[in-house]
Amino acid sequence: MIIVIGASSFIGIYVVEELLKQKCEVIVTGRNNKFKEHYDNLGVKYINLDLMIKSDFNKLPTRNIEGVILLAGLLPANAAVNLDEDENIADYFMVNTIGTINILEYCRLNKINRIISTSSYADVFNSWNADKAIIEDEPRGYKLVGDHAAYVLSKNAACDTMEYYNQQHNMKNAWFRLPPVYGVGPHDSLYVNGALVKSGLKIFIDKASAGEDIIIHGDGSLSRDVVYVKDVAHAFYLAIKSDKTYGLYNMTSGVGVTLKRQAEVISELFAPLDGKKSQIRFDLNAKNNTPSYLFSMDKAKRDFGFIPQYSNFEVMMKDYKKDLEMKKFQTLFKY
């Protein structure tokens, strides 16, 4: 049996879908009941659990647990806090770090050997570039300003604690270093330093659907190593089934795609029915806040045979469009 903690999250719902597809027995948790009916209809047991309430862990089973997939947490995209006016670092540590410790203790006490969780790609921000793929052994180097700083600190602490349990208590915990994950879900808009803004992907799609010009900041050469949620979900399945899984794993496509190429693919796929395709224009006076980045996927391939199926951006966006037209999970994420 596999427990998915945070099954009402964007990645969580796709992970459960993949585990069921692979015929796994699954129990899921969520902090409230908003996805309970969905999982009831799938025949999956749904348990209300708050990471910070230790007594909630008494609701979980204690035997025949293969492992725990931890996807609950506080992310900057969901935090409506303007750091110029307020500070929420304690919230990040309470949810992401102390919450992880509570799960580790549940696992240790019940002889569950593995948790697989997530970490931030921004922990190596100082090493980002388009030409050299970052490996898992790259030393940390990250910003201590901005709305992602406290999140990165809390996730680093959580992952270091998972490694402590690996060494002190002979566990085999692992965590995926994730960039922004593409897929149909709740993140058409997200918070940036407390302000709700439309995501870059959503802006491109809306412009293309209306046949309007797509404006790219800079010359379009900036390259990002993006990953699709269905690849991530499959990776969790492969990782929890492999005896070799241990420690940190990059979890991207391992392939860079430029902003120009993203705009070209989206303008083609989402062109309106009248055929008026968006023109792509470049604002050379505008700067992007995120540099190029590229990650090596060799360790995930070696340890649990993971090969991304959606590393080609056009293939990814064709599947994205299909799910969008099917309105996949969209009623759930409107709560």
CSV table of C-alpha atoms in Angstrom, one decimal:
chain,number,residue,atom,x,y,z
A,1,MET,CA,0.0,0.0,0.0
A,2,ILE,CA,1.2,3.5,-0.8
A,3,ILE,CA,0.1,6.6,1.1
A,4,VAL,CA,-0.1,9.9,-0.8
A,5,ILE,CA,-0.1,12.8,1.5
A,6,GLY,CA,-1.3,15.9,-0.3
A,7,ALA,CA,-3.5,14.2,-2.8
A,8,SER,CA,-5.6,17.3,-3.2
A,9,SER,CA,-2.6,19.1,-4.7
A,10,PHE,CA,-2.0,19.7,-8.4
A,11,ILE,CA,0.8,17.1,-8.6
A,12,GLY,CA,-0.9,14.9,-6.1
A,13,ILE,CA,-4.0,14.2,-8.1
A,14,TYR,CA,-1.9,13.2,-11.1
A,15,VAL,CA,0.3,10.9,-9.0
A,16,VAL,CA,-2.8,9.1,-7.6
A,17,GLU,CA,-4.1,8.7,-11.2
A,18,GLU,CA,-0.8,7.2,-12.2
A,19,LEU,CA,-0.6,4.8,-9.2
A,20,LEU,CA,-4.1,3.6,-9.9
A,21,LYS,CA,-3.2,3.1,-13.6
A,22,GLN,CA,-0.3,0.9,-12.4
A,23,LYS,CA,-2.7,-1.1,-10.2
A,24,CYS,CA,-1.3,0.1,-6.9
A,25,GLU,CA,-3.3,0.1,-3.7
A,26,VAL,CA,-3.5,3.7,-2.5
A,27,ILE,CA,-4.7,5.6,0.5
A,28,VAL,CA,-4.7,9.4,0.2
A,29,THR,CA,-4.9,12.4,2.5
A,30,GLY,CA,-5.9,16.0,2.2
A,31,ARG,CA,-6.2,18.9,4.7
A,32,ASN,CA,-9.9,19.4,3.9
A,33,ASN,CA,-12.7,17.5,2.1
A,34,LYS,CA,-12.6,19.3,-1.2
A,35,PHE,CA,-11.4,16.2,-3.1
A,36,LYS,CA,-13.1,13.6,-0.9
A,37,GLU,CA,-16.0,12.9,-3.3
A,38,HIS,CA,-13.5,12.5,-6.2
A,39,TYR,CA,-11.6,9.9,-4.4
A,40,ASP,CA,-14.7,8.2,-3.0
A,41,ASN,CA,-15.9,7.8,-6.6
A,42,LEU,CA,-12.5,6.1,-7.4
A,43,GLY,CA,-12.8,3.7,-4.5
A,44,VAL,CA,-9.8,5.3,-2.8
A,45,LYS,CA,-9.8,5.9,1.0
A,46,TYR,CA,-9.5,9.6,1.8
A,47,ILE,CA,-8.3,10.8,5.2
A,48,ASN,CA,-8.3,14.3,6.5
A,49,LEU,CA,-4.8,15.1,7.8
A,50,ASP,CA,-3.0,18.3,8.8
A,51,LEU,CA,0.8,17.9,8.7
A,52,MET,CA,1.2,20.1,11.8
A,53,ILE,CA,-1.3,18.1,14.0
A,54,LYS,CA,0.5,15.1,15.3
A,55,SER,CA,-2.6,13.3,16.5
A,56,ASP,CA,-3.9,13.3,12.9
A,57,PHE,CA,-1.3,10.7,12.1
A,58,ASN,CA,-3.2,8.3,14.3
A,59,LYS,CA,-5.8,8.1,11.5
A,60,LEU,CA,-3.2,6.5,9.1
A,61,PRO,CA,-2.7,2.7,8.8
A,62,THR,CA,0.4,1.2,10.5
A,63,ARG,CA,1.0,-2.0,8.6
A,64,ASN,CA,1.8,-3.1,5.1
A,65,ILE,CA,2.8,0.3,4.0
A,66,GLU,CA,5.3,0.3,1.0
A,67,GLY,CA,6.1,4.0,1.3
A,68,VAL,CA,4.8,7.5,1.6
A,69,ILE,CA,4.7,10.1,-1.2
A,70,LEU,CA,4.6,13.6,0.3
A,71,LEU,CA,3.1,16.3,-1.8
A,72,ALA,CA,1.5,18.6,0.8
A,73,GLY,CA,3.2,21.8,1.5
A,74,LEU,CA,3.2,25.6,1.4
A,75,LEU,CA,4.4,27.1,-1.9
A,76,PRO,CA,5.0,30.8,-2.8
A,77,ALA,CA,2.4,30.4,-5.7
A,78,ASN,CA,-0.3,29.9,-3.0
A,79,ALA,CA,0.9,32.5,-0.5
A,80,ALA,CA,-0.8,35.8,-0.6
A,81,VAL,CA,1.9,37.6,1.4
A,82,ASN,CA,3.7,40.8,0.3
A,83,LEU,CA,7.1,40.7,1.9
A,84,ASP,CA,7.4,44.4,1.8
A,85,GLU,CA,4.6,44.5,4.4
A,86,ASP,CA,4.6,41.2,6.1
A,87,GLU,CA,6.7,38.0,6.8
A,88,ASN,CA,5.6,34.4,6.5
A,89,ILE,CA,8.9,32.5,7.0
A,90,ALA,CA,7.5,30.7,10.1
A,91,ASP,CA,4.6,29.4,8.1
A,92,TYR,CA,7.0,27.8,5.6
A,93,PHE,CA,9.0,26.1,8.3
A,94,MET,CA,6.0,24.9,10.2
A,95,VAL,CA,4.4,23.3,7.2
A,96,ASN,CA,7.3,22.2,5.0
A,97,THR,CA,9.9,21.4,7.7
A,98,ILE,CA,8.1,20.5,10.9
A,99,GLY,CA,5.4,18.8,8.8
A,100,THR,CA,8.0,16.6,7.2
A,101,ILE,CA,9.5,15.7,10.6
A,102,ASN,CA,6.0,14.7,11.8
A,103,ILE,CA,5.7,12.3,8.8
A,104,LEU,CA,9.2,11.0,9.3
A,105,GLU,CA,8.3,10.1,12.9
A,106,TYR,CA,5.1,8.4,11.8
A,107,CYS,CA,7.2,6.3,9.4
A,108,ARG,CA,10.0,5.6,11.9
A,109,LEU,CA,7.6,4.5,14.6
A,110,ASN,CA,5.7,2.2,12.2
A,111,LYS,CA,8.8,0.8,10.4
A,112,ILE,CA,8.0,2.5,7.1
A,113,ASN,CA,11.3,2.7,5.2
A,114,ARG,CA,10.7,5.4,2.6
A,115,ILE,CA,9.2,8.8,2.0
A,116,ILE,CA,9.6,10.5,-1.4
A,117,SER,CA,9.0,14.2,-1.4
A,118,THR,CA,10.0,17.3,-3.3
A,119,SER,CA,12.6,20.1,-3.2
A,120,SER,CA,13.1,23.4,-5.1
A,121,TYR,CA,15.2,23.8,-8.2
A,122,ALA,CA,16.1,27.2,-6.9
A,123,ASP,CA,18.5,25.7,-4.3
A,124,VAL,CA,21.1,25.9,-7.1
A,125,PHE,CA,20.0,29.2,-8.5
A,126,ASN,CA,23.6,30.5,-8.7
A,127,SER,CA,24.5,27.7,-11.0
A,128,TRP,CA,21.7,28.1,-13.5
A,129,ASN,CA,22.7,28.3,-17.2
A,130,ALA,CA,21.6,27.1,-20.6
A,131,ASP,CA,24.8,25.2,-21.6
A,132,LYS,CA,25.8,22.9,-18.7
A,133,ALA,CA,23.3,20.4,-17.2
A,134,ILE,CA,23.4,20.7,-13.4
A,135,ILE,CA,23.9,17.4,-11.6
A,136,GLU,CA,22.7,16.4,-8.1
A,137,ASP,CA,26.1,17.0,-6.6
A,138,GLU,CA,26.1,20.6,-7.5
A,139,PRO,CA,26.8,22.7,-4.3
A,140,ARG,CA,23.8,24.7,-3.2
A,141,GLY,CA,23.8,28.4,-4.0
A,142,TYR,CA,20.5,30.4,-3.8
A,143,LYS,CA,19.1,33.8,-3.2
A,144,LEU,CA,18.1,35.0,0.2
A,145,VAL,CA,15.8,37.7,-1.0
A,146,GLY,CA,12.4,37.4,-2.8
A,147,ASP,CA,9.2,35.4,-2.2
A,148,HIS,CA,11.0,32.1,-2.9
A,149,ALA,CA,13.8,32.5,-0.4
A,150,ALA,CA,11.9,31.2,2.7
A,151,TYR,CA,10.4,28.4,0.7
A,152,VAL,CA,13.8,27.2,-0.5
A,153,LEU,CA,15.2,27.4,3.1
A,154,SER,CA,12.3,25.4,4.5
A,155,LYS,CA,12.6,22.7,1.8
A,156,ASN,CA,16.3,22.5,2.2
A,157,ALA,CA,15.8,21.9,5.9
A,158,ALA,CA,13.2,19.3,5.3
A,159,CYS,CA,15.4,17.4,2.8
A,160,ASP,CA,18.4,17.6,5.1
A,161,THR,CA,16.2,16.1,7.8
A,162,MET,CA,15.1,13.3,5.5
A,163,GLU,CA,18.8,12.5,4.9
A,164,TYR,CA,19.4,12.6,8.7
A,165,TYR,CA,16.7,9.9,9.0
A,166,ASN,CA,18.4,8.0,6.2
A,167,GLN,CA,21.6,7.9,8.1
A,168,GLN,CA,20.4,7.8,11.7
A,169,HIS,CA,17.5,5.4,11.2
A,170,ASN,CA,18.5,3.5,8.0
A,171,MET,CA,15.7,4.8,5.9
A,172,LYS,CA,15.7,5.2,2.1
A,173,ASN,CA,14.1,8.6,1.7
A,174,ALA,CA,14.3,10.5,-1.6
A,175,TRP,CA,13.2,13.9,-3.0
A,176,PHE,CA,12.7,15.3,-6.4
A,177,ARG,CA,14.1,18.7,-7.4
A,178,LEU,CA,11.3,20.2,-9.4
A,179,PRO,CA,11.1,23.3,-11.6
A,180,PRO,CA,7.7,24.8,-12.4
A,181,VAL,CA,5.6,21.8,-13.5
A,182,TYR,CA,3.3,22.2,-16.6
A,183,GLY,CA,-0.1,20.6,-16.8
A,184,VAL,CA,-3.8,21.3,-16.6
A,185,GLY,CA,-4.6,22.4,-13.1
A,186,PRO,CA,-5.0,25.3,-10.7
A,187,HIS,CA,-2.0,27.5,-11.6
A,188,ASP,CA,-3.3,29.6,-14.5
A,189,SER,CA,-2.7,32.3,-11.9
A,190,LEU,CA,-0.3,32.4,-9.0
A,191,TYR,CA,1.0,34.7,-6.3
A,192,VAL,CA,4.2,36.7,-6.9
A,193,ASN,CA,5.2,38.5,-3.7
A,194,GLY,CA,1.5,38.6,-2.6
A,195,ALA,CA,0.0,39.8,-5.9
A,196,LEU,CA,-2.1,37.4,-8.0
A,197,VAL,CA,-0.8,37.3,-11.6
A,198,LYS,CA,-1.5,35.3,-14.6
A,199,SER,CA,1.2,32.7,-15.4
A,200,GLY,CA,3.5,33.1,-18.4
A,201,LEU,CA,2.1,29.9,-20.0
A,202,LYS,CA,-1.5,31.1,-19.5
A,203,ILE,CA,-0.6,34.5,-21.0
A,204,PHE,CA,0.9,32.8,-24.1
A,205,ILE,CA,-2.2,30.5,-24.5
A,206,ASP,CA,-4.7,33.3,-24.1
A,207,LYS,CA,-2.9,35.5,-26.6
A,208,ALA,CA,-2.7,32.6,-29.1
A,209,SER,CA,-6.4,31.7,-28.6
A,210,ALA,CA,-7.4,35.3,-29.4
A,211,GLY,CA,-5.0,35.6,-32.4
A,212,GLU,CA,-3.2,38.4,-30.6
A,213,ASP,CA,0.5,39.2,-30.7
A,214,ILE,CA,2.6,37.2,-28.2
A,215,ILE,CA,5.2,39.5,-26.7
A,216,ILE,CA,8.4,38.0,-25.4
A,217,HIS,CA,10.7,39.8,-23.0
A,218,GLY,CA,14.2,39.8,-24.5
A,219,ASP,CA,15.2,38.1,-27.7
A,220,GLY,CA,13.5,34.8,-27.0
A,221,SER,CA,16.8,32.8,-26.5
A,222,LEU,CA,16.2,32.3,-22.8
A,223,SER,CA,16.0,28.5,-22.3
A,224,ARG,CA,14.1,26.6,-19.6
A,225,ASP,CA,14.1,22.9,-18.7
A,226,VAL,CA,10.4,22.4,-18.1
A,227,VAL,CA,8.7,19.2,-17.0
A,228,TYR,CA,5.2,17.8,-17.6
A,229,VAL,CA,3.1,16.7,-14.6
A,230,LYS,CA,2.4,13.2,-16.2
A,231,ASP,CA,6.1,12.6,-16.4
A,232,VAL,CA,6.5,13.6,-12.7
A,233,ALA,CA,3.7,11.3,-11.7
A,234,HIS,CA,5.2,8.4,-13.5
A,235,ALA,CA,8.6,9.1,-11.9
A,236,PHE,CA,7.0,8.9,-8.4
A,237,TYR,CA,5.7,5.4,-9.3
A,238,LEU,CA,9.0,4.2,-10.7
A,239,ALA,CA,11.0,5.7,-7.7
A,240,ILE,CA,8.9,4.1,-5.0
A,241,LYS,CA,9.2,0.7,-6.7
A,242,SER,CA,13.0,0.8,-7.0
A,243,ASP,CA,15.3,-0.5,-4.3
A,244,LYS,CA,18.0,1.9,-5.7
A,245,THR,CA,16.0,5.1,-5.1
A,246,TYR,CA,17.9,7.3,-2.5
A,247,GLY,CA,18.4,11.0,-1.9
A,248,LEU,CA,18.1,13.9,-4.3
A,249,TYR,CA,17.0,13.5,-7.9
A,250,ASN,CA,16.6,16.2,-10.6
A,251,MET,CA,13.1,15.9,-12.0
A,252,THR,CA,12.9,17.8,-15.2
A,253,SER,CA,12.9,16.9,-18.9
A,254,GLY,CA,16.7,17.2,-19.2
A,255,VAL,CA,16.1,19.3,-22.3
A,256,GLY,CA,16.0,23.1,-22.7
A,257,VAL,CA,13.3,24.9,-24.6
A,258,THR,CA,13.6,28.6,-25.5
A,259,LEU,CA,10.8,31.1,-24.9
A,260,LYS,CA,10.7,31.6,-28.7
A,261,ARG,CA,10.1,27.9,-29.3
A,262,GLN,CA,7.4,27.9,-26.6
A,263,ALA,CA,5.7,30.8,-28.2
A,264,GLU,CA,5.9,29.2,-31.7
A,265,VAL,CA,4.4,25.9,-30.5
A,266,ILE,CA,1.6,27.6,-28.6
A,267,SER,CA,0.7,30.0,-31.4
A,268,GLU,CA,0.3,27.0,-33.7
A,269,LEU,CA,-1.6,24.7,-31.4
A,270,PHE,CA,-4.0,27.3,-29.9
A,271,ALA,CA,-4.7,29.4,-33.0
A,272,PRO,CA,-8.3,30.4,-33.3
A,273,LEU,CA,-10.6,28.7,-35.7
A,274,ASP,CA,-10.5,31.6,-38.1
A,275,GLY,CA,-6.8,30.8,-38.6
A,276,LYS,CA,-5.5,34.1,-37.5
A,277,LYS,CA,-2.2,33.0,-35.9
A,278,SER,CA,-0.5,35.1,-33.4
A,279,GLN,CA,2.6,37.0,-34.4
A,280,ILE,CA,5.6,36.7,-32.1
A,281,ARG,CA,7.3,39.9,-31.2
A,282,PHE,CA,10.3,40.7,-28.9
A,283,ASP,CA,10.6,43.5,-26.4
A,284,LEU,CA,14.3,43.9,-26.2
A,285,ASN,CA,14.0,46.5,-23.4
A,286,ALA,CA,12.2,44.1,-21.1
A,287,LYS,CA,14.1,41.7,-18.9
A,288,ASN,CA,13.2,38.2,-17.6
A,289,ASN,CA,13.4,37.6,-13.9
A,290,THR,CA,14.4,34.0,-14.4
A,291,PRO,CA,17.7,33.0,-16.1
A,292,SER,CA,18.1,29.9,-18.3
A,293,TYR,CA,18.5,26.6,-16.5
A,294,LEU,CA,19.2,23.0,-17.5
A,295,PHE,CA,19.4,19.8,-15.3
A,296,SER,CA,20.9,16.4,-15.9
A,297,MET,CA,18.4,13.5,-15.7
A,298,ASP,CA,21.1,10.7,-15.6
A,299,LYS,CA,20.7,9.7,-12.0
A,300,ALA,CA,16.9,9.1,-12.3
A,301,LYS,CA,17.4,7.1,-15.4
A,302,ARG,CA,20.1,5.0,-13.7
A,303,ASP,CA,18.4,4.4,-10.4
A,304,PHE,CA,14.8,3.8,-11.5
A,305,GLY,CA,14.7,3.8,-15.3
A,306,PHE,CA,13.0,7.2,-15.7
A,307,ILE,CA,12.9,8.6,-19.2
A,308,PRO,CA,10.6,11.6,-19.8
A,309,GLN,CA,7.9,10.9,-22.4
A,310,TYR,CA,7.0,14.6,-22.8
A,311,SER,CA,10.5,16.2,-23.1
A,312,ASN,CA,9.5,17.5,-26.6
A,313,PHE,CA,7.6,20.7,-25.9
A,314,GLU,CA,5.3,20.2,-28.8
A,315,VAL,CA,4.3,16.7,-27.6
A,316,MET,CA,3.8,18.1,-24.1
A,317,MET,CA,1.5,20.9,-25.3
A,318,LYS,CA,-0.5,18.7,-27.6
A,319,ASP,CA,-1.4,16.5,-24.6
A,320,TYR,CA,-1.9,19.7,-22.4
A,321,LYS,CA,-4.4,21.0,-25.0
A,322,LYS,CA,-6.2,17.6,-25.2
A,323,ASP,CA,-6.7,17.6,-21.4
A,324,LEU,CA,-7.7,21.2,-21.4
A,325,GLU,CA,-10.4,20.5,-24.0
A,326,MET,CA,-11.6,17.6,-21.9
A,327,LYS,CA,-11.7,19.9,-18.9
A,328,LYS,CA,-9.6,17.4,-16.9
A,329,PHE,CA,-9.8,18.0,-13.2
A,330,GLN,CA,-10.9,21.6,-13.7
A,331,THR,CA,-14.1,21.4,-11.6
A,332,LEU,CA,-11.9,20.1,-8.7
A,333,PHE,CA,-9.5,23.0,-8.9
A,334,LYS,CA,-12.3,25.6,-9.0
A,335,TYR,CA,-13.0,25.1,-5.3
